[in-house]
CSV table of C-alpha atoms and ligand atoms in Angstrom, one decimal:
chain,number,residue,atom,x,y,z
L,477,MET,CA,-5.6,28.7,-2.2
L,478,SER,CA,-5.8,29.3,1.7
L,479,THR,CA,-2.3,28.6,3.5
L,480,ALA,CA,-4.2,28.1,7.0
L,481,GLN,CA,-3.5,24.7,8.5
L,482,PRO,CA,-6.5,22.9,9.8
L,483,GLY,CA,-4.6,21.6,12.7
L,484,ARG,CA,-1.6,19.0,13.3
L,485,VAL,CA,-1.1,15.9,11.5
L,486,LEU,CA,-0.2,12.9,13.3
L,487,VAL,CA,1.4,10.1,11.5
L,488,MET,CA,0.6,6.8,13.3
L,489,GLY,CA,3.2,4.4,12.3
L,490,ALA,CA,6.3,6.1,10.8
L,491,GLY,CA,7.5,3.7,8.2
L,492,SER,CA,7.7,3.8,4.5
L,493,VAL,CA,4.2,5.4,3.7
L,494,GLY,CA,4.2,7.5,6.9
L,495,CYS,CA,7.6,8.9,6.5
L,496,PHE,CA,7.0,9.7,2.7
L,497,VAL,CA,3.5,11.0,3.0
L,498,GLY,CA,4.1,12.8,6.4
L,499,GLY,CA,7.5,13.9,5.3
L,500,ARG,CA,6.2,15.5,2.1
L,501,LEU,CA,3.5,17.4,4.1
L,502,ALA,CA,6.1,18.6,6.6
L,503,ALA,CA,8.6,19.7,3.8
L,504,SER,CA,5.7,21.8,2.3
L,505,GLY,CA,5.1,23.6,5.8
L,506,ALA,CA,2.5,21.4,7.4
L,507,ASP,CA,2.6,20.8,11.2
L,508,VAL,CA,3.3,17.0,11.3
L,509,CYS,CA,4.2,14.6,14.2
L,510,PHE,CA,5.6,11.1,13.5
L,511,VAL,CA,4.7,8.3,16.0
L,512,GLY,CA,7.1,5.4,15.5
L,513,ARG,CA,9.4,2.8,16.8
L,514,PRO,CA,12.8,3.5,18.3
L,515,ARG,CA,14.6,2.2,15.2
L,516,VAL,CA,13.0,4.5,12.7
L,517,LEU,CA,12.7,7.7,15.1
L,518,GLY,CA,16.5,7.1,15.8
L,519,ALA,CA,17.2,7.2,12.1
L,520,LEU,CA,15.2,10.3,11.7
L,521,ARG,CA,16.9,12.0,14.6
L,522,GLU,CA,20.2,11.1,13.1
L,523,HIS,CA,19.7,11.8,9.3
L,524,GLY,CA,16.5,13.7,9.1
L,525,LEU,CA,14.2,12.9,6.2
L,526,HIS,CA,15.2,12.6,2.6
L,527,LEU,CA,12.4,12.0,0.2
L,528,THR,CA,13.0,11.2,-3.4
L,529,ASP,CA,10.8,9.8,-6.3
L,530,LEU,CA,11.1,8.4,-9.8
L,531,ASP,CA,10.2,11.7,-11.3
L,532,GLY,CA,13.3,13.3,-10.0
L,533,GLY,CA,11.9,14.9,-6.9
L,534,ASP,CA,14.3,15.3,-4.2
L,535,VAL,CA,13.2,16.9,-0.8
L,536,ARG,CA,14.9,17.0,2.7
L,537,VAL,CA,13.6,17.8,6.1
L,538,ALA,CA,16.2,18.5,8.6
L,539,ALA,CA,16.1,16.3,11.8
L,540,SER,CA,15.7,19.5,13.9
L,541,ALA,CA,12.5,20.3,12.1
L,542,LEU,CA,10.9,16.8,12.7
L,543,ARG,CA,8.7,16.3,15.7
L,544,LEU,CA,9.0,12.7,16.7
L,545,LEU,CA,7.0,10.9,19.4
L,546,PRO,CA,7.2,7.3,20.8
L,547,ALA,CA,3.4,7.1,21.3
L,548,PRO,CA,0.4,9.3,20.1
L,549,GLU,CA,-0.5,12.5,21.6
L,550,GLY,CA,-3.4,14.7,21.0
L,551,PRO,CA,-5.0,16.7,19.8
L,552,ALA,CA,-4.5,16.2,16.1
L,553,GLY,CA,-6.6,17.7,13.2
L,554,LEU,CA,-5.9,14.6,11.0
L,555,VAL,CA,-4.4,11.2,11.8
L,556,LEU,CA,-2.7,9.1,9.0
L,557,LEU,CA,-2.9,5.6,10.1
L,558,CYS,CA,0.2,4.0,8.2
L,559,VAL,CA,0.9,0.8,10.2
L,560,LYS,CA,0.6,-2.7,8.6
L,561,SER,CA,-2.8,-4.1,8.6
L,562,GLY,CA,-2.1,-6.6,11.5
L,563,ALA,CA,-1.4,-3.6,13.7
L,564,SER,CA,-4.3,-1.4,13.1
L,565,ALA,CA,-6.5,-2.6,16.1
L,566,GLY,CA,-3.6,-2.1,18.5
L,567,ALA,CA,-3.0,1.5,17.0
L,568,ALA,CA,-6.6,2.4,16.9
L,569,ARG,CA,-6.7,1.7,20.8
L,570,GLU,CA,-3.7,3.9,21.4
L,571,LEU,CA,-5.2,6.6,19.4
L,572,ALA,CA,-8.6,6.5,21.2
L,573,ALA,CA,-6.7,6.8,24.5
L,574,CYS,CA,-5.5,10.3,23.7
L,575,LEU,CA,-7.5,11.9,21.0
L,576,PRO,CA,-10.8,13.8,21.3
L,577,ALA,CA,-13.9,11.8,20.0
L,578,GLY,CA,-14.5,12.7,16.3
L,579,THR,CA,-10.9,13.1,15.3
L,580,PRO,CA,-10.6,11.9,11.6
L,581,VAL,CA,-8.3,9.3,10.9
L,582,LEU,CA,-7.3,8.5,7.5
L,583,SER,CA,-6.2,4.9,6.8
L,584,LEU,CA,-3.3,4.9,4.1
L,585,GLN,CA,-3.1,1.1,4.3
L,586,ASN,CA,-3.5,-1.6,1.9
L,587,GLY,CA,-6.5,-4.1,2.0
L,588,VAL,CA,-10.3,-3.0,2.3
L,589,ALA,CA,-10.9,-3.5,6.0
L,590,ASN,CA,-8.6,-1.3,7.9
L,591,ALA,CA,-10.9,1.7,8.5
L,592,ASP,CA,-13.5,-0.8,9.8
L,593,VAL,CA,-11.1,-2.5,12.0
L,594,GLY,CA,-10.2,0.9,13.4
L,595,ALA,CA,-13.8,1.8,13.9
L,596,GLN,CA,-14.5,-1.3,15.9
L,597,ALA,CA,-11.4,-0.9,18.1
L,598,ALA,CA,-11.9,3.0,18.6
L,599,PRO,CA,-15.6,3.9,17.5
L,600,ALA,CA,-15.3,7.4,19.0
L,601,LEU,CA,-12.9,8.3,16.3
L,602,GLN,CA,-13.8,9.2,12.6
L,603,TRP,CA,-12.6,6.5,10.4
L,604,LEU,CA,-12.0,7.2,6.8
L,605,PRO,CA,-10.6,4.7,4.1
L,606,GLY,CA,-7.7,6.0,1.9
L,607,MET,CA,-5.6,4.4,-0.9
L,608,VAL,CA,-2.0,4.9,-1.6
L,609,PRO,CA,-1.2,3.8,-5.2
L,610,PHE,CA,2.5,4.0,-5.3
L,611,ASN,CA,5.3,2.1,-3.9
L,612,ILE,CA,7.6,3.6,-1.3
L,613,ALA,CA,10.9,1.9,-0.2
L,614,GLU,CA,13.2,2.8,2.6
L,615,LEU,CA,16.7,3.1,0.6
L,616,ALA,CA,18.7,4.1,3.6
L,617,PRO,CA,18.0,5.1,7.2
L,618,GLY,CA,15.7,8.3,6.7
L,619,HIS,CA,15.8,8.0,3.0
L,620,TYR,CA,12.3,7.0,1.6
L,621,HIS,CA,11.8,6.7,-2.3
L,622,ARG,CA,8.6,6.6,-4.2
L,623,GLY,CA,9.2,4.0,-6.9
L,624,THR,CA,6.1,4.1,-8.9
L,625,ALA,CA,3.3,6.7,-9.8
L,626,GLY,CA,-0.3,7.6,-9.0
L,627,THR,CA,-2.8,9.8,-6.9
L,628,LEU,CA,-3.6,9.4,-3.4
L,629,ALA,CA,-7.3,8.7,-2.9
L,630,ALA,CA,-9.8,8.7,-0.1
L,631,GLN,CA,-13.5,8.5,1.0
L,632,GLU,CA,-15.4,11.7,0.5
L,633,HIS,CA,-15.9,13.3,3.9
L,634,PRO,CA,-16.5,16.9,5.1
L,635,ALA,CA,-13.5,16.2,7.6
L,636,LEU,CA,-11.1,15.9,4.6
L,637,ALA,CA,-12.1,19.2,2.8
L,638,PRO,CA,-9.8,21.6,4.7
L,639,TRP,CA,-6.9,19.2,4.1
L,640,LEU,CA,-7.2,19.1,0.4
L,641,PRO,CA,-5.0,22.3,-0.1
L,642,VAL,CA,-2.5,21.0,2.4
L,643,PHE,CA,-2.0,17.7,0.5
L,644,GLU,CA,-1.9,19.7,-2.8
L,645,ARG,CA,0.8,22.0,-1.5
L,646,ALA,CA,2.9,19.0,-0.5
L,647,GLY,CA,2.7,17.7,-4.2
L,648,LEU,CA,0.4,14.7,-3.1
L,649,PRO,CA,-3.1,15.8,-4.3
L,650,LEU,CA,-5.8,13.8,-2.5
L,651,LYS,CA,-8.6,12.6,-4.8
L,652,LEU,CA,-11.9,12.0,-3.0
L,653,HIS,CA,-14.4,9.5,-4.0
L,654,ALA,CA,-18.1,9.1,-3.2
L,655,ALA,CA,-17.3,5.4,-2.6
L,656,LEU,CA,-13.7,4.2,-1.9
L,657,ALA,CA,-14.4,0.5,-1.8
L,658,PRO,CA,-14.1,0.0,-5.7
L,659,VAL,CA,-10.9,1.8,-5.6
L,660,GLN,CA,-9.7,-0.3,-2.7
L,661,TRP,CA,-10.5,-3.4,-4.4
L,662,GLY,CA,-8.9,-2.1,-7.5
L,663,LYS,CA,-5.6,-1.7,-5.4
L,664,LEU,CA,-6.1,-5.1,-3.8
L,665,LEU,CA,-6.3,-6.8,-7.1
L,666,LEU,CA,-3.0,-5.4,-7.9
L,667,ASN,CA,-1.5,-6.2,-4.3
L,668,LEU,CA,-2.2,-9.7,-5.1
L,669,ASN,CA,1.1,-9.3,-6.7
L,670,ASN,CA,2.8,-8.8,-3.2
L,671,PRO,CA,3.0,-12.5,-2.2
L,672,VAL,CA,4.1,-13.5,-5.7
L,673,ASN,CA,6.8,-10.8,-5.5
L,674,ALA,CA,7.8,-11.9,-2.0
L,675,LEU,CA,8.1,-15.5,-2.8
L,676,SER,CA,10.1,-14.7,-6.0
L,677,GLY,CA,12.8,-13.1,-4.1
L,678,ARG,CA,13.3,-10.7,-7.2
L,679,PRO,CA,12.7,-7.0,-7.7
L,680,LEU,CA,9.1,-6.1,-8.9
L,681,LYS,CA,10.2,-5.3,-12.5
L,682,ALA,CA,12.2,-8.5,-13.1
L,683,GLN,CA,9.4,-10.5,-11.5
L,684,LEU,CA,6.6,-8.9,-13.6
L,685,LEU,CA,8.8,-9.5,-16.9
L,686,ASP,CA,8.6,-13.2,-16.1
L,687,ARG,CA,5.5,-14.6,-17.9
L,688,HIS,CA,5.2,-17.5,-15.2
L,689,TYR,CA,4.8,-15.2,-12.3
L,690,ARG,CA,2.3,-13.1,-14.4
L,691,ARG,CA,0.3,-16.2,-15.0
L,692,VAL,CA,0.0,-16.8,-11.2
L,693,LEU,CA,-1.0,-13.2,-10.7
L,694,ALA,CA,-3.6,-13.5,-13.4
L,695,ALA,CA,-5.1,-16.5,-11.9
L,696,LEU,CA,-5.1,-14.8,-8.4
L,697,GLN,CA,-6.9,-11.8,-9.8
L,698,GLU,CA,-9.5,-13.9,-11.8
L,699,GLU,CA,-10.6,-15.4,-8.6
L,700,GLY,CA,-10.8,-12.0,-7.0
L,701,LEU,CA,-12.7,-10.6,-9.9
L,702,GLN,CA,-15.2,-13.6,-9.7
L,703,ALA,CA,-15.8,-13.1,-6.0
L,704,LEU,CA,-16.3,-9.2,-6.6
L,705,ARG,CA,-18.8,-9.9,-9.5
L,706,ALA,CA,-20.7,-12.2,-7.2
L,707,ALA,CA,-20.7,-9.4,-4.6
L,708,GLY,CA,-21.7,-6.7,-7.2
L,709,ILE,CA,-18.6,-4.6,-6.6
L,710,ARG,CA,-17.0,-3.1,-9.8
L,711,PRO,CA,-13.4,-2.6,-9.0
L,712,ALA,CA,-11.9,0.7,-10.2
L,713,ALA,CA,-8.9,0.9,-12.5
L,714,VAL,CA,-5.8,1.9,-10.4
L,715,ALA,CA,-2.9,1.1,-12.7
L,716,GLY,CA,-4.6,2.7,-15.9
L,717,VAL,CA,-6.0,-0.5,-17.0
L,718,SER,CA,-9.5,-1.9,-16.5
L,719,PRO,CA,-9.2,-4.6,-13.9
L,720,ARG,CA,-11.2,-7.1,-15.9
L,721,LEU,CA,-8.6,-6.7,-18.6
L,722,LEU,CA,-5.5,-7.2,-16.4
L,723,PRO,CA,-5.4,-11.1,-16.4
L,724,THR,CA,-5.4,-11.1,-20.1
L,725,LEU,CA,-2.8,-8.6,-20.3
L,726,LEU,CA,-0.6,-10.4,-17.6
L,727,ARG,CA,-0.9,-13.6,-19.7
L,728,LEU,CA,0.4,-12.1,-22.8
L,729,PRO,CA,4.0,-13.1,-24.2
L,730,THR,CA,6.6,-10.8,-22.5
L,731,TRP,CA,7.4,-9.0,-25.5
L,732,ALA,CA,3.7,-7.9,-26.0
L,733,PHE,CA,3.3,-7.4,-22.2
L,734,ARG,CA,6.3,-5.0,-22.2
L,735,LEU,CA,4.7,-3.0,-25.1
L,736,LEU,CA,1.0,-2.7,-23.8
L,737,ALA,CA,2.0,-2.5,-20.1
L,738,ARG,CA,4.3,0.5,-20.1
L,739,ARG,CA,2.8,2.2,-17.3
L,740,MET,CA,2.6,-0.8,-15.0
L,741,LEU,CA,6.3,-1.4,-15.7
L,742,ARG,CA,7.3,2.2,-14.9
L,743,ILE,CA,9.1,0.9,-11.8
L,744,ASP,CA,12.5,1.6,-10.5
L,745,GLU,CA,14.8,-1.3,-11.1
L,746,GLN,CA,15.2,-2.3,-7.5
L,747,ALA,CA,11.8,-1.5,-6.1
L,748,ARG,CA,10.1,-4.6,-4.5
L,749,SER,CA,7.0,-5.3,-2.6
L,750,SER,CA,7.3,-4.6,1.3
L,751,MET,CA,5.8,-8.0,1.8
L,752,ALA,CA,9.2,-9.3,0.5
L,753,ASP,CA,11.0,-7.4,3.4
L,754,ASP,CA,8.5,-8.6,5.9
L,755,LEU,CA,9.0,-12.2,4.7
L,756,GLU,CA,12.9,-11.9,4.7
L,757,GLN,CA,12.8,-10.4,8.2
L,758,GLY,CA,10.4,-12.8,9.7
L,759,ARG,CA,7.6,-10.3,10.3
L,760,VAL,CA,4.0,-10.7,10.1
L,761,THR,CA,2.8,-10.2,6.5
L,762,GLU,CA,-0.4,-8.6,5.2
L,763,ILE,CA,-1.4,-11.8,3.2
L,764,ASP,CA,-4.6,-12.1,5.3
L,765,ALA,CA,-5.6,-8.4,4.3
L,766,LEU,CA,-5.0,-9.4,0.7
L,767,CYS,CA,-5.5,-13.0,-0.3
L,768,GLY,CA,-7.5,-13.4,2.7
L,769,ALA,CA,-9.9,-10.7,1.9
L,770,VAL,CA,-10.5,-12.5,-1.4
L,771,VAL,CA,-11.2,-15.8,0.2
L,772,ARG,CA,-13.4,-14.2,2.7
L,773,LEU,CA,-15.3,-12.3,0.0
L,774,ALA,CA,-15.6,-15.4,-2.0
L,775,ARG,CA,-17.0,-17.5,0.8
L,776,ALA,CA,-19.5,-14.9,1.7
L,777,GLN,CA,-20.7,-15.0,-1.9
L,778,GLY,CA,-20.8,-18.7,-1.9
L,779,VAL,CA,-18.0,-19.1,-4.3
L,780,ASP,CA,-14.5,-20.4,-3.9
L,781,ALA,CA,-11.0,-18.9,-4.1
L,782,PRO,CA,-8.8,-22.0,-3.6
L,783,LEU,CA,-5.7,-20.2,-5.5
L,784,ASN,CA,-5.8,-17.3,-2.9
L,785,ALA,CA,-6.1,-19.7,-0.2
L,786,ARG,CA,-3.2,-21.8,-1.3
L,787,MET,CA,-1.1,-18.7,-1.8
L,788,MET,CA,-1.7,-18.0,2.0
L,789,SER,CA,-0.4,-21.5,2.9
L,790,LEU,CA,2.6,-21.1,0.6
L,791,LEU,CA,3.5,-17.8,2.3
L,792,ALA,CA,3.0,-19.2,5.6
L,793,ALA,CA,5.4,-22.1,4.9
L,794,ARG,CA,8.3,-19.8,3.6
L,795,THR,CA,10.7,-17.8,5.6
L,796,ALA,CA,12.3,-16.3,2.5
L,797,GLY,CA,11.6,-16.2,-1.2
L,798,ALA,CA,13.4,-17.5,-4.1
L,799,MET,CA,10.7,-19.6,-5.8
L,800,SER,CA,10.9,-19.7,-9.7
L,801,GLY,CA,7.6,-18.6,-11.5
L,802,ARG,CA,7.6,-22.3,-12.8
L,803,SER,CA,7.5,-24.0,-9.4
L,804,MET,CA,4.9,-21.3,-8.1
L,805,ARG,CA,2.6,-22.3,-10.9
L,806,ARG,CA,3.3,-25.9,-10.1
L,807,ALA,CA,2.5,-25.4,-6.5
L,808,LEU,CA,-0.7,-23.7,-7.3
L,809,GLY,CA,-1.8,-26.5,-9.9
L,810,LEU,CA,-1.5,-24.0,-12.8
C,1753,NAP,N1,5.3,0.5,1.5
C,1753,NAP,C1,4.6,0.8,0.2
C,1753,NAP,O1,5.1,0.8,-0.9
C,1753,NAP,C2,3.1,0.8,0.4
C,1753,NAP,C3,2.3,1.2,-0.7
C,1753,NAP,C4,1.0,1.5,-0.6
C,1753,NAP,C5,0.4,1.1,0.6
C,1753,NAP,N2,1.1,0.5,1.7
C,1753,NAP,C6,0.4,0.1,2.8
C,1753,NAP,O2,0.6,1.0,3.9
C,1753,NAP,C7,0.6,0.4,5.1
C,1753,NAP,C8,2.0,0.8,5.8
C,1753,NAP,O3,3.0,0.0,5.0
C,1753,NAP,P1,4.6,0.4,5.1
C,1753,NAP,O4,5.3,0.0,4.1
C,1753,NAP,O5,4.8,1.9,5.4
C,1753,NAP,O6,4.9,-0.2,6.5
C,1753,NAP,P2,6.1,0.0,7.5
C,1753,NAP,O7,7.3,0.5,6.7
C,1753,NAP,O8,6.3,-1.2,8.3
C,1753,NAP,O9,5.7,1.1,8.5
C,1753,NAP,C9,4.9,0.9,9.7
C,1753,NAP,C10,5.6,1.3,10.9
C,1753,NAP,O10,4.7,1.5,12.0
C,1753,NAP,C11,5.3,0.9,13.1
C,1753,NAP,N3,4.1,0.7,14.1
C,1753,NAP,C12,3.2,-0.4,14.1
C,1753,NAP,N4,2.3,-0.3,15.2
C,1753,NAP,C13,2.8,1.0,15.8
C,1753,NAP,C14,2.4,1.6,16.8
C,1753,NAP,N5,1.3,1.2,17.6
C,1753,NAP,N6,3.1,2.7,17.3
C,1753,NAP,C15,4.1,3.3,16.5
C,1753,NAP,N7,4.5,2.7,15.5
C,1753,NAP,C16,4.0,1.4,15.1
C,1753,NAP,C17,5.8,-0.4,12.6
C,1753,NAP,O11,6.7,-0.9,13.6
C,1753,NAP,P3,6.8,-2.4,13.8
C,1753,NAP,O12,6.9,-3.2,12.5
C,1753,NAP,O13,8.1,-2.7,14.7
C,1753,NAP,O14,5.6,-2.9,14.4
C,1753,NAP,C18,6.6,0.2,11.2
C,1753,NAP,O15,7.8,0.8,11.8
C,1753,NAP,C19,0.5,-1.0,4.8
C,1753,NAP,O16,-1.0,-1.3,5.0
C,1753,NAP,C20,1.0,-1.2,3.4
C,1753,NAP,O17,0.3,-2.4,2.7
C,1753,NAP,C21,2.4,0.4,1.5
């Protein structure tokens, strides 16, 4: 395997995903710059990076070894776009102002439209969609923890080929797909749990072990599946279960769900959706990139997605979550 580095990696948006993925790359010897907000950069300056995972991984990068920037600077061999969906267009414009045309930008965001949003705002850059299947939480300043498992994915493109060994060395192999949309939609169907989790106010595992919440998620996914069927998109299995079987699995009694969904339940006890943090801290959530995407896809196909639309209203009306599964079902008419 070649050890040459095909340029510098610029992490645009040093938060949970950016610090974890960029940090693992830096720990394995890649040249990485982190562009972030003062709160995060200050913590990295003080504590360095500490990266742990549910498989016992424990890696540190000293503060003195981190390259931290308040705004992007070129050139870069690869940009990892790690901001929340609502910040994509702004970040894209900042990148376009300082990077040479053709610089590859890999979106490591949820949702299905961020690379397109980037391409609209900054058409000279090479936009590539990617997918992060696992959950990352900031446990303490500078300490990021991967709480679930899975393999990074990206759209196949010649610009990514030289980076594959770099990701491999970092212990984060990047799987390339001829078409990423089915993978992104497969992930989006799982992410429909984010608003359920945010409104529940519970850790992910405890929330998934409540059948009422699972029934809500199953119904949201079924609407998504219906819209995808109408659009001729076959979502990929991201959690090891066929997306078409997921609603049935979710609706099982909890004892059976525990038995059959072991992989899905391989989650740290305290892990929760970052939408829960966004809701709690009054930040803009990614609900429009998730339920909103289902509603838009459905409309484009002449079908309806009223439950996803209702979920958007429920989230908009809440400032913090502590909604029981039973009341969530009632609120959605389920
Ligand atoms: N966390 C996860 O477990 C996970 C897993 C898979 C995928 N994802 C997806 O990955 C994306 C990032 O999520 P995340 O949890 O890593 O978000 P995050 O922790 O909020 O990190 C994003 C960071 O980027 C900063 N930022 C935004 N615009 C910026 C700009 N122009 N320049 C510099 N910094 C900027 C944000 O600051 P402000 O908030 O102050 O703007 C924030 O600190 C989302 O699409 C998410 O859905 C997350």
